[in-house]
Amino acid sequence: MDVMPKWADVILIPLISILLAAILSALVILAIGENPWEALKLMVDGALGSTYGWGYTLYYATNFIFTGLAVSIAFHARLFNIGGEGQALIGGLGVAIICLYIPWPHWSLALLGASIGAAIFGAAWAAIPAFLQAKRGSHIVITTIMFNFIAAAVLNYFLIGALKAPGMEPATPKFPEATHLPSFQDMFNFGETTFFRGAPANVTFFVALAACVALWALIWKTRLGYEIRSFGHSESAAKYAGISPTKIIMVTMLISGALAGMMAINNVQGEAERLVLNAVEGAGFIGIAVALMGRSHPFGVLLAALLFGFLYQGGAELALWTSIPRELIIVIQALVILFTGALDNMVRMPLERLFLAMRRAKT
Amino acid sequence: MDFATLLQMLDATLRLATPLLLACLAGLFSERAGIFDIGLEGKMLAAAFLSAAIAAVSGSVWLGLLAGIGASMLLSLIHGLASITFRGNQLISGVAINFLAAGLTVVIAQSWFSQGGRTPQLTGDARFNPIELPFAEALQNVPILGPIYYELISGHTILVYVALAMVPLTWWILFRTRFGLRLRAVGENPAAVDTAGISVVWLRFAAVGICGILCGIAGAYLATALQAGFVKDMSAGRGFIALAALIFAKWRPWYALYACLLFGFLQAMSLRSDVIENVIGFQVNGQFLDVLPYILTVVILAGFVGKAIPPRAGGEPYVKER
């Protein structure tokens, strides 16, 4: 029997972990001579105080939903896909090729095509580490780390070579007009009042929401999801039940890579409308923090992605108005990963003891 | 390519291999004791920053080195706490440490020195200077051996020689001392070590601590010897190349030296693409040379060229009660 009620596991522990991370972050801000309360107010104001701020927050959140889901599905099979960064980079390559070389008549078709392209490219980049894990037992964490570096080099190779636009910058040409996705500004434009003016949030946000629902259904409502979860709980038991480890590792990692790759329709097709170097900007790694905080549940991932979207946009505002550099967000991200992931037991053990004592007191 | 260019390239190889070697041996101690460490990168970065900062403020590179080791040890302690005491996931802890270092170094550097996340340039005694080995000048004109001694072997900073000396020392500690035997045992079968009445927790903390010291030296070397000051993200993936070298070396000290020299040579080549073009007659993409260590490691991991088998208990927290 579980020591703790379920709500404590899914709500209380993450909340305490975030609180610990927040307290430490506040101490860091204090230590560099700024006021944490003022900083928080500035962040809330900058990220949530206007539709412009919300537009950025939701744009970042869209990236993190995709990468967070990618890490989550792998976690369910007890695989640690640290290669979301590389898969998203290569996904961007897929989006660029599809947008540049196919004459799309309308953005909706282009979105569909680019999504498929991004997913296939991302999945392909995850396929090699997955195959090596399944067939040769090579540790997937190490291989996916290596593939992140290789992906950056591959992208660089194409951006200074075959896909490069005329000029000095290593980037592709602008995508054609027909592939441009409608931004929130286009969608929520009511005559005089235009919401989300100038913000990069776009229709991809709804694709991300759909991905959350689809992944939830896949994990908890299908036979494949059941197999993935049982493999994650016990590989030997899954094998005994006739589940093929090779198949589960391959399929899980392909889905994971596809999700990470699909991030590219947001940042490459939706925002930049061309492919540039280092387009992912660490979102692949933030997926790890998001998945850990969201307890690998799509709804949790959505909430965690929104929180990180807020942190990203708020952090950018902080860097603009105060002397606190943007890198503070990386510190917060590290603390969240540390407390919700690695030091989980530090929070959990005393809580479990508390709940045990409470139950004894009752009986 | 003439003899002088070759010597220059090998000289650069030695300089670039040194931080890899130190970090690789650091990982060797940790992973041999069953603690995976993908936080080598972060520890190096933290050490690079604090060593440069303290050296800049105090003017003494030795104080800087100590501070760098201290910063790296602190992160090691967090890693140990998470992965040994609280039996958390060692890989996730390593990821967290990398980000913690990447963020904190810039945040602190910015508020301390206000130079866009760098430390001031180090000069004079605030950095490690090359040391001339005895008779290097006098023997310079001896054919072949003279230039080799003068150019290649002499004239490095003390940390290069420390790193090279660490290879036999690591081998001796791991394979010829009681501590080393126990350390390797705890990475293969911690339950057996526990049954023998030796503390698994203490041994693993010792290994993680040694890892911290070596990473600290590696980071200090980056900021106070290889370059003159800290810049943002200056470890530039070296921690991961060291990790790759560790797998390449199959967790053995002497092989670690060879792997690091090979990867150092690749780095030296990508800096001198003109030389390669002269030798092999066509241009090699510098990007390709940069990622070659990673590609080689994947090939090794795939087991097509000899199988790399990690310590058996690696990555698993030890739970005493069953």
XYZ file of C-alpha atoms in Angstrom:
685
model
C 0.000 0.000 0.000
C 1.169 3.505 -0.737
C 2.289 5.451 2.253
C 0.977 8.727 0.925
C -2.358 9.655 -0.599
C -2.191 10.325 -4.319
C -2.793 14.049 -4.054
C 0.302 14.424 -1.896
C 2.377 12.661 -4.519
C 1.161 14.640 -7.528
C 0.527 18.057 -5.965
C 2.205 18.469 -2.590
C 5.677 17.177 -3.480
C 6.065 19.228 -6.683
C 4.781 22.303 -4.846
C 7.310 21.893 -2.040
C 10.076 21.300 -4.586
C 9.169 24.441 -6.518
C 8.998 26.382 -3.278
C 12.501 25.226 -2.349
C 13.763 26.179 -5.808
C 12.041 29.569 -5.530
C 13.525 30.284 -2.097
C 17.033 29.470 -3.328
C 16.513 31.597 -6.442
C 15.380 34.480 -4.226
C 18.563 34.062 -2.190
C 20.620 34.237 -5.384
C 18.870 37.467 -6.391
C 19.423 38.828 -2.894
C 23.091 37.859 -3.024
C 23.703 39.837 -6.213
C 22.181 42.882 -4.595
C 18.690 43.004 -6.068
C 15.301 42.794 -4.434
C 13.641 39.404 -5.068
C 10.130 40.755 -4.438
C 10.627 43.586 -6.926
C 12.095 41.084 -9.377
C 9.051 38.829 -9.053
C 6.687 41.754 -9.564
C 8.628 42.779 -12.648
C 8.485 39.238 -13.995
C 4.737 38.892 -13.403
C 4.129 42.279 -14.949
C 6.358 41.569 -17.950
C 5.084 38.072 -18.655
C 1.420 38.258 -17.649
C 0.619 41.956 -17.377
C -0.291 42.476 -21.027
C -1.470 40.418 -23.970
C 1.962 41.158 -25.455
C 3.607 39.485 -22.443
C 1.134 36.608 -22.623
C 1.948 36.219 -26.312
C 5.589 35.603 -25.480
C 4.790 33.419 -22.469
C 2.528 31.186 -24.567
C 5.085 31.086 -27.380
C 7.792 29.795 -25.056
C 5.297 27.467 -23.376
C 4.483 25.924 -26.760
C 8.153 24.997 -27.224
C 8.343 23.527 -23.752
C 5.116 21.522 -24.134
C 6.615 19.679 -27.101
C 9.986 19.009 -25.516
C 8.390 18.248 -22.144
C 6.059 15.680 -23.711
C 9.036 14.190 -25.538
C 10.932 13.627 -22.301
C 7.751 12.420 -20.533
C 6.892 9.598 -22.909
C 10.474 8.354 -22.665
C 10.286 8.521 -18.861
C 7.216 6.250 -18.975
C 9.382 3.562 -20.544
C 12.161 4.452 -18.078
C 14.285 5.869 -20.872
C 16.027 9.193 -20.364
C 15.957 11.079 -23.650
C 18.397 13.920 -23.077
C 18.604 14.489 -26.836
C 15.510 16.677 -27.255
C 17.782 19.561 -28.167
C 19.312 17.731 -31.098
C 16.018 16.228 -32.208
C 14.406 19.668 -32.239
C 17.334 21.065 -34.245
C 17.002 18.338 -36.854
C 13.221 18.778 -36.787
C 13.914 22.374 -37.782
C 15.914 21.106 -40.720
C 12.879 19.067 -41.800
C 10.590 22.086 -41.494
C 12.994 24.236 -43.497
C 13.296 21.726 -46.333
C 9.527 21.220 -46.520
C 8.720 24.929 -46.410
C 11.400 25.927 -48.894
C 11.099 23.250 -51.549
C 7.379 22.460 -51.682
C 5.087 25.168 -53.090
C 2.305 25.133 -50.511
C -1.020 26.691 -51.547
C -2.211 27.508 -48.029
C -0.744 27.766 -44.524
C -2.972 25.014 -43.118
C -1.582 22.479 -45.582
C 1.922 23.808 -44.982
C 1.400 23.339 -41.236
C 0.326 19.757 -41.788
C 3.254 19.060 -44.094
C 5.775 20.772 -41.842
C 4.448 18.910 -38.788
C 4.928 15.592 -40.534
C 8.365 16.636 -41.776
C 9.468 17.840 -38.347
C 8.181 14.676 -36.706
C 9.902 12.398 -39.211
C 13.221 14.251 -38.971
C 13.080 14.355 -35.166
C 12.126 10.695 -34.964
C 14.908 9.744 -37.349
C 17.425 11.527 -35.161
C 16.162 9.593 -32.127
C 16.090 6.315 -34.038
C 19.829 5.666 -34.039
C 20.335 6.008 -30.254
C 17.132 3.989 -29.766
C 18.358 1.222 -32.025
C 21.745 1.147 -30.306
C 20.034 0.937 -26.905
C 17.622 -1.777 -27.989
C 20.016 -3.931 -29.977
C 23.492 -3.217 -28.649
C 22.776 -2.046 -25.097
C 24.564 1.293 -25.567
C 23.458 3.685 -22.854
C 20.858 5.968 -24.372
C 21.794 8.952 -22.207
C 25.339 8.996 -23.523
C 24.372 8.419 -27.146
C 21.674 11.103 -27.106
C 24.139 13.602 -25.576
C 26.594 12.807 -28.356
C 23.820 13.180 -30.929
C 23.040 16.678 -29.630
C 26.542 17.774 -30.568
C 26.419 15.947 -33.880
C 23.050 17.582 -34.666
C 24.488 21.047 -34.065
C 27.311 20.259 -36.486
C 24.926 18.847 -39.108
C 22.783 21.965 -38.908
C 25.835 24.185 -39.172
C 26.968 22.218 -42.200
C 23.676 22.803 -44.009
C 23.375 26.438 -42.988
C 26.776 27.382 -44.351
C 26.297 25.064 -47.322
C 23.287 23.773 -49.206
C 20.519 25.741 -47.474
C 22.315 29.034 -46.955
C 20.667 32.268 -48.071
C 22.789 34.809 -49.926
C 24.613 37.080 -47.494
C 26.906 36.672 -44.547
C 24.578 35.083 -42.009
C 24.438 31.285 -41.669
C 20.667 30.954 -42.134
C 18.176 29.743 -44.708
C 16.235 32.198 -46.875
C 12.873 33.415 -45.553
C 10.139 30.848 -46.067
C 7.560 31.737 -48.753
C 4.553 33.829 -47.747
C 2.089 30.928 -48.054
C 3.807 28.945 -45.287
C 3.587 31.727 -42.690
C 1.451 30.589 -39.777
C -1.220 32.923 -38.387
C -0.017 34.475 -35.152
C -2.281 35.224 -32.199
C -2.224 38.816 -33.406
C -3.869 37.730 -36.669
C -6.331 35.457 -34.915
C -7.479 37.770 -32.134
C -7.850 40.952 -34.105
C -11.177 42.634 -33.383
C -11.232 45.905 -35.291
C -9.656 48.597 -33.126
C -8.430 46.415 -30.287
C -5.646 44.108 -31.374
C -4.512 41.606 -28.815
C -1.052 40.019 -28.690
C 0.435 42.778 -30.887
C 3.974 41.882 -31.956
C 4.122 38.669 -29.935
C 5.300 35.431 -31.564
C 2.616 33.087 -30.175
C 0.914 31.367 -33.084
C -1.476 28.645 -34.077
C 1.091 26.020 -33.085
C -0.012 26.499 -29.483
C -3.221 24.644 -30.332
C -1.244 21.883 -32.024
C 0.685 21.556 -28.759
C -2.556 21.316 -26.776
C -3.779 18.633 -29.152
C -0.490 16.793 -28.686
C -1.071 16.822 -24.914
C -4.483 15.206 -25.318
C -3.225 12.727 -27.889
C -0.342 11.666 -25.696
C -2.620 11.300 -22.671
C -4.878 9.014 -24.707
C -1.905 7.090 -26.029
C -0.376 6.452 -22.613
C -3.527 5.610 -20.654
C -6.100 4.494 -23.212
C -4.270 2.284 -25.688
C -2.621 -1.084 -25.630
C 0.707 0.444 -26.714
C 0.597 2.908 -23.821
C -0.052 0.063 -21.416
C 2.920 -1.821 -22.822
C 5.139 1.252 -22.522
C 4.138 1.773 -18.912
C 4.572 -1.856 -17.938
C 7.980 -1.897 -19.604
C 8.890 1.167 -17.563
C 7.757 -0.395 -14.312
C 9.515 -3.691 -14.785
C 11.401 -4.783 -17.843
C 11.530 -8.426 -16.768
C 7.803 -8.581 -16.016
C 7.021 -6.944 -19.365
C 9.207 -9.464 -21.153
C 7.460 -12.292 -19.314
C 4.123 -10.911 -20.476
C 5.312 -11.125 -24.049
C 6.144 -7.466 -24.593
C 9.135 -7.009 -26.860
C 11.699 -4.645 -25.297
C 13.153 -3.816 -28.705
C 9.781 -2.749 -30.007
C 8.938 -0.646 -26.933
C 12.314 1.106 -26.881
C 12.156 1.859 -30.592
C 8.519 3.002 -30.659
C 8.825 5.105 -27.504
C 11.946 6.856 -28.715
C 10.480 7.451 -32.169
C 7.432 9.125 -30.603
C 9.704 11.063 -28.257
C 11.933 12.243 -31.092
C 8.922 13.146 -33.218
C 7.464 15.292 -30.419
C 10.777 17.064 -29.846
C 11.123 17.606 -33.580
C 7.631 19.090 -33.810
C 8.769 21.943 -31.629
C 10.301 23.292 -34.828
C 6.915 24.218 -36.327
C 6.620 26.745 -33.506
C 10.069 28.307 -33.421
C 11.156 27.816 -37.040
C 7.967 28.061 -39.095
C 5.869 30.068 -36.645
C 8.314 32.596 -35.243
C 11.551 32.987 -37.224
C 10.041 31.908 -40.586
C 13.516 30.708 -41.518
C 16.083 28.378 -39.973
C 18.958 29.936 -38.048
C 21.856 28.508 -36.060
C 21.030 27.278 -32.550
C 17.327 27.804 -33.211
C 16.307 25.661 -30.221
C 18.093 27.790 -27.587
C 18.067 25.149 -24.875
C 14.345 24.362 -25.024
C 15.229 20.698 -25.435
C 16.869 20.710 -22.036
C 14.060 22.651 -20.416
C 11.869 19.743 -21.494
C 13.645 17.702 -18.818
C 12.692 20.156 -16.084
C 9.152 20.398 -17.450
C 8.685 16.622 -17.567
C 10.067 16.156 -14.068
C 7.882 18.876 -12.642
C 4.822 17.705 -14.540
C 5.321 14.184 -13.196
C 5.397 12.950 -16.826
C 1.653 13.546 -17.111
C 0.534 15.595 -20.149
C -1.589 17.892 -17.991
C 1.281 18.378 -15.571
C 3.563 19.047 -18.525
C 1.162 21.721 -19.761
C 1.174 23.479 -16.389
C 4.941 23.182 -15.999
C 5.466 24.460 -19.555
C 3.304 27.496 -18.792
C 5.351 28.137 -15.652
C 8.588 27.933 -17.602
C 7.137 30.095 -20.358
C 6.398 32.662 -17.677
C 9.929 32.319 -16.276
C 11.453 32.761 -19.722
C 9.491 35.834 -20.664
C 9.772 37.249 -17.130
C 13.501 36.602 -17.171
C 13.884 38.461 -20.448
C 12.043 41.445 -18.938
C 14.271 41.272 -15.853
C 17.389 41.367 -17.993
C 15.944 44.365 -19.810
C 15.076 46.480 -16.776
C 17.507 45.366 -14.060
C 21.113 44.244 -13.832
C 19.987 40.629 -13.365
C 21.234 38.691 -16.406
C 19.028 36.286 -18.346
C 21.094 33.391 -17.093
C 19.174 33.606 -13.814
C 16.513 31.523 -15.572
C 19.080 28.777 -16.154
C 19.785 28.791 -12.411
C 16.072 28.461 -11.632
C 15.783 25.713 -14.214
C 18.728 23.885 -12.622
C 17.183 24.183 -9.165
C 13.841 22.837 -10.408
C 15.586 19.858 -12.014
C 17.616 19.323 -8.860
C 14.710 19.407 -6.428
C 11.982 17.732 -8.485
C 14.331 15.194 -10.050
C 17.505 14.345 -8.209
C 16.605 15.363 -4.663
C 13.043 14.038 -4.875
C 13.669 11.691 -1.960
C 14.856 14.558 0.217
C 11.354 16.033 0.034
C 9.572 12.707 -0.087
C 11.142 10.893 2.850
C 10.156 13.350 5.615
C 6.665 13.695 4.096
C 6.195 9.946 4.061
C 7.208 9.805 7.684
C 4.719 12.558 8.456
C 1.868 10.751 6.726
C 2.761 7.481 8.447
C 2.708 9.190 11.820
C -0.654 10.775 11.009
C -2.133 7.458 10.001
C -0.867 5.784 13.174
C -2.345 8.572 15.237
C -5.708 7.951 13.587
C -5.843 4.198 14.212
C 54.149 19.375 -43.306
C 57.612 20.062 -41.942
C 59.032 18.951 -38.622
C 58.489 22.318 -36.919
C 54.773 22.393 -37.823
C 54.359 18.842 -36.592
C 55.937 19.807 -33.283
C 53.634 22.815 -33.043
C 50.607 20.623 -33.640
C 51.704 18.089 -31.038
C 52.425 20.894 -28.611
C 48.882 22.196 -29.096
C 47.590 18.646 -28.726
C 49.215 18.356 -25.315
C 47.808 21.702 -24.197
C 44.292 20.889 -25.390
C 44.365 17.321 -24.085
C 45.220 18.390 -20.535
C 41.757 19.574 -19.414
C 40.214 16.553 -21.145
C 42.594 14.232 -19.348
C 41.978 15.733 -15.911
C 38.197 15.629 -16.376
C 38.386 12.140 -17.832
C 40.333 10.819 -14.840
C 37.833 12.602 -12.585
C 35.014 10.732 -14.282
C 37.063 7.541 -14.049
C 37.181 7.667 -10.257
C 33.492 8.483 -9.979
C 32.216 5.936 -12.460
C 34.512 3.177 -11.229
C 32.805 3.643 -7.862
C 29.395 3.314 -9.492
C 28.416 6.977 -9.656
C 27.705 8.169 -13.185
C 28.741 11.739 -13.624
C 27.522 13.745 -16.579
C 28.160 16.888 -14.527
C 31.887 17.013 -15.363
C 31.163 19.915 -17.684
C 29.456 21.957 -14.984
C 32.142 21.287 -12.410
C 34.852 22.404 -14.815
C 32.917 25.530 -15.656
C 32.332 26.449 -12.008
C 35.992 25.850 -11.212
C 37.088 27.884 -14.229
C 35.013 30.826 -13.078
C 35.920 30.833 -9.407
C 39.622 30.213 -10.039
C 39.772 33.120 -12.489
C 37.745 35.366 -10.182
C 39.848 34.671 -7.104
C 43.082 34.867 -9.084
C 42.004 38.225 -10.490
C 41.059 39.599 -7.088
C 43.965 38.211 -5.064
C 46.628 38.227 -7.772
C 47.671 34.724 -6.833
C 46.968 31.872 -9.193
C 47.463 29.318 -6.429
C 44.648 30.813 -4.377
C 42.619 30.737 -7.581
C 43.359 27.059 -8.065
C 42.263 26.321 -4.501
C 39.045 28.282 -4.980
C 38.368 26.471 -8.247
C 38.803 23.111 -6.567
C 36.491 24.332 -3.805
C 33.758 25.278 -6.272
C 34.024 21.951 -8.037
C 33.995 20.068 -4.710
C 30.830 21.889 -3.673
C 29.042 20.684 -6.807
C 30.460 17.209 -6.198
C 28.977 17.317 -2.734
C 25.558 18.161 -4.177
C 25.930 15.294 -6.630
C 26.928 12.960 -3.815
C 24.073 14.117 -1.629
C 21.553 13.590 -4.417
C 22.854 10.301 -5.763
C 24.305 8.598 -2.674
C 22.457 9.958 0.362
C 19.042 10.516 -1.180
C 19.400 7.776 -3.837
C 18.206 10.078 -6.562
C 18.804 9.702 -10.274
C 22.494 10.334 -10.938
C 21.928 11.413 -14.523
C 19.298 13.981 -13.607
C 21.528 15.280 -10.836
C 24.348 15.666 -13.359
C 22.094 17.606 -15.732
C 21.051 19.900 -12.880
C 24.684 20.529 -11.941
C 25.585 21.455 -15.515
C 22.811 24.040 -15.649
C 23.532 25.314 -12.158
C 27.113 26.030 -13.167
C 26.175 27.490 -16.562
C 23.728 29.906 -14.948
C 25.425 30.803 -11.684
C 28.835 31.549 -13.202
C 27.379 34.195 -15.503
C 25.010 35.657 -12.887
C 27.779 35.986 -10.291
C 30.393 37.153 -12.796
C 28.050 39.859 -14.026
C 27.260 41.202 -10.568
C 30.871 40.891 -9.387
C 32.837 42.318 -12.299
C 30.133 43.883 -14.552
C 31.978 42.860 -17.691
C 29.202 40.974 -19.434
C 29.760 37.706 -17.571
C 33.560 37.587 -17.799
C 36.340 38.072 -15.320
C 39.109 40.620 -15.862
C 42.110 39.563 -17.928
C 44.677 37.744 -15.826
C 48.311 38.760 -16.043
C 51.596 37.893 -14.342
C 51.273 35.820 -11.195
C 47.505 35.623 -11.548
C 47.872 32.862 -14.125
C 49.987 29.782 -14.611
C 53.011 30.586 -16.730
C 55.039 28.147 -18.818
C 57.943 26.561 -17.022
C 61.215 25.849 -18.761
C 62.559 22.404 -18.019
C 66.308 22.205 -17.212
C 68.732 22.323 -20.177
C 65.906 22.997 -22.648
C 67.707 26.051 -23.993
C 71.085 24.345 -24.082
C 69.895 21.206 -25.844
C 67.809 23.078 -28.370
C 70.317 22.574 -31.148
C 70.680 18.824 -30.785
C 69.129 17.381 -33.953
C 65.575 16.012 -33.671
C 65.592 15.287 -29.924
C 66.593 18.843 -29.046
C 63.582 20.537 -30.637
C 61.289 17.795 -29.351
C 62.504 18.420 -25.817
C 62.436 22.191 -26.191
C 59.175 22.629 -28.092
C 57.068 19.694 -27.040
C 58.119 18.539 -23.599
C 59.390 21.732 -22.023
C 57.573 25.035 -21.778
C 54.160 23.982 -20.501
C 52.406 25.134 -17.376
C 52.783 23.049 -14.247
C 49.219 21.727 -14.543
C 50.064 19.929 -17.792
C 52.718 17.931 -15.968
C 50.333 17.388 -13.047
C 47.755 15.952 -15.435
C 50.298 13.638 -17.040
C 51.512 12.506 -13.626
C 47.944 11.773 -12.601
C 47.756 8.919 -15.112
C 50.226 6.553 -13.425
C 49.048 7.791 -10.042
C 45.439 6.938 -10.874
C 46.513 3.548 -12.159
C 48.483 2.915 -8.970
C 45.672 4.024 -6.684
C 43.011 2.021 -8.460
C 44.946 -1.165 -9.134
C 47.642 -1.339 -6.485
C 46.096 -0.027 -3.269
C 43.482 -1.412 -0.916
C 41.429 1.756 -1.345
C 41.467 1.295 -5.111
C 40.374 -2.311 -4.894
C 37.469 -1.359 -2.672
C 36.579 1.564 -4.903
C 36.394 -0.664 -7.946
C 34.458 -3.273 -6.014
C 31.863 -0.760 -4.939
C 31.251 0.018 -8.582
C 30.779 -3.617 -9.514
C 29.076 -5.161 -6.510
C 28.347 -2.809 -3.624
C 26.503 -5.489 -1.658
C 29.698 -7.552 -1.439
C 31.647 -4.549 -0.189
C 28.943 -3.890 2.373
C 29.044 -7.516 3.523
C 32.779 -7.167 4.070
C 31.993 -4.433 6.565
C 33.181 -1.493 4.484
C 31.002 1.566 4.124
C 29.606 1.885 0.615
C 28.465 5.437 1.303
C 31.885 6.562 2.494
C 33.717 4.971 -0.431
C 31.375 6.531 -2.961
C 31.656 9.942 -1.349
C 35.442 9.605 -1.444
C 35.303 8.807 -5.159
C 32.972 11.709 -5.872
C 35.277 13.958 -3.848
C 38.349 12.946 -5.848
C 36.317 13.592 -8.970
C 35.616 17.086 -7.654
C 39.292 17.819 -7.044
C 40.345 16.718 -10.522
C 37.527 18.598 -12.227
C 38.541 21.634 -10.195
C 42.099 21.444 -11.511
C 40.768 20.959 -15.044
C 38.578 24.042 -14.770
C 41.328 26.145 -13.230
C 43.608 25.085 -16.078
C 41.071 26.360 -18.626
C 40.764 29.822 -17.119
C 44.224 30.455 -15.684
C 46.590 28.514 -17.943
C 45.039 27.786 -21.347
C 43.340 31.179 -21.409
C 43.732 34.290 -19.300
C 40.381 34.688 -17.616
C 36.863 33.313 -17.552
C 34.362 33.780 -20.353
C 30.800 32.521 -20.463
C 30.459 28.805 -21.297
C 34.205 28.486 -21.700
C 34.232 24.752 -21.001
C 32.545 24.432 -24.424
C 31.530 20.793 -24.195
C 34.927 19.599 -22.933
C 33.235 17.794 -20.045
C 31.263 15.756 -22.546
C 34.326 15.062 -24.687
C 36.016 13.846 -21.490
C 33.013 11.613 -20.898
C 33.365 10.337 -24.438
C 37.080 9.734 -23.857
C 36.229 7.803 -20.707
C 33.993 5.436 -22.665
C 36.547 5.301 -25.457
C 39.149 4.288 -22.868
C 36.792 1.685 -21.418
C 37.252 3.151 -17.931
C 41.033 2.535 -17.775
C 43.663 5.166 -16.883
C 46.325 4.565 -19.539
C 43.749 4.243 -22.286
C 42.248 7.473 -20.968
C 45.554 9.188 -21.698
C 45.599 7.861 -25.258
C 41.947 8.756 -25.857
C 42.429 12.287 -24.536
C 45.561 12.771 -26.634
C 43.619 11.588 -29.681
C 40.715 13.944 -28.988
C 43.165 16.734 -28.152
C 44.857 16.114 -31.488
C 41.498 16.371 -33.264
C 40.900 19.710 -31.554
C 44.374 20.903 -32.523
C 43.704 19.867 -36.113
C 40.436 21.757 -36.300
C 42.347 24.873 -35.214
C 44.898 24.377 -37.979
C 42.790 23.396 -40.964
C 45.386 24.967 -43.289
C 47.962 22.373 -42.234
C 45.618 19.463 -42.875
C 44.759 20.803 -46.273
C 48.444 20.860 -47.135
C 48.988 17.313 -45.959
C 46.044 15.421 -47.386
C 45.391 17.703 -50.333
C 41.742 18.589 -49.755
C 39.799 20.685 -47.325
C 38.318 19.048 -44.254
C 35.290 20.631 -42.621
C 36.343 21.943 -39.193
C 32.894 21.066 -37.859
C 33.509 17.479 -38.776
C 36.744 17.357 -36.789
C 34.962 18.923 -33.818
C 32.267 16.256 -33.692
C 34.540 13.355 -34.596
C 35.077 12.498 -30.881
C 31.325 12.135 -30.446
C 30.918 10.045 -33.576
C 33.819 7.796 -32.581
C 32.273 7.354 -29.134
C 28.912 6.342 -30.578
C 30.699 3.806 -32.773
C 32.561 2.432 -29.765
C 29.356 2.360 -27.716
C 27.626 0.504 -30.508
C 30.154 -2.234 -29.902
C 31.288 -2.514 -33.491
C 34.911 -1.835 -32.529
C 35.451 -3.638 -29.246
C 32.763 -3.444 -26.600
C 32.779 -0.808 -23.880
C 31.341 -2.359 -20.736
C 30.716 0.103 -17.913
C 31.110 -0.791 -14.221
C 28.201 -3.061 -13.438
C 26.648 -1.154 -10.535
C 27.041 2.178 -12.301
C 24.053 4.478 -12.002
C 22.305 2.391 -9.368
C 21.851 3.804 -5.895
C 22.799 1.296 -3.234
C 19.927 0.276 -0.971
C 21.075 -1.606 2.063
C 17.854 -3.240 3.226
C 16.144 -5.729 0.938
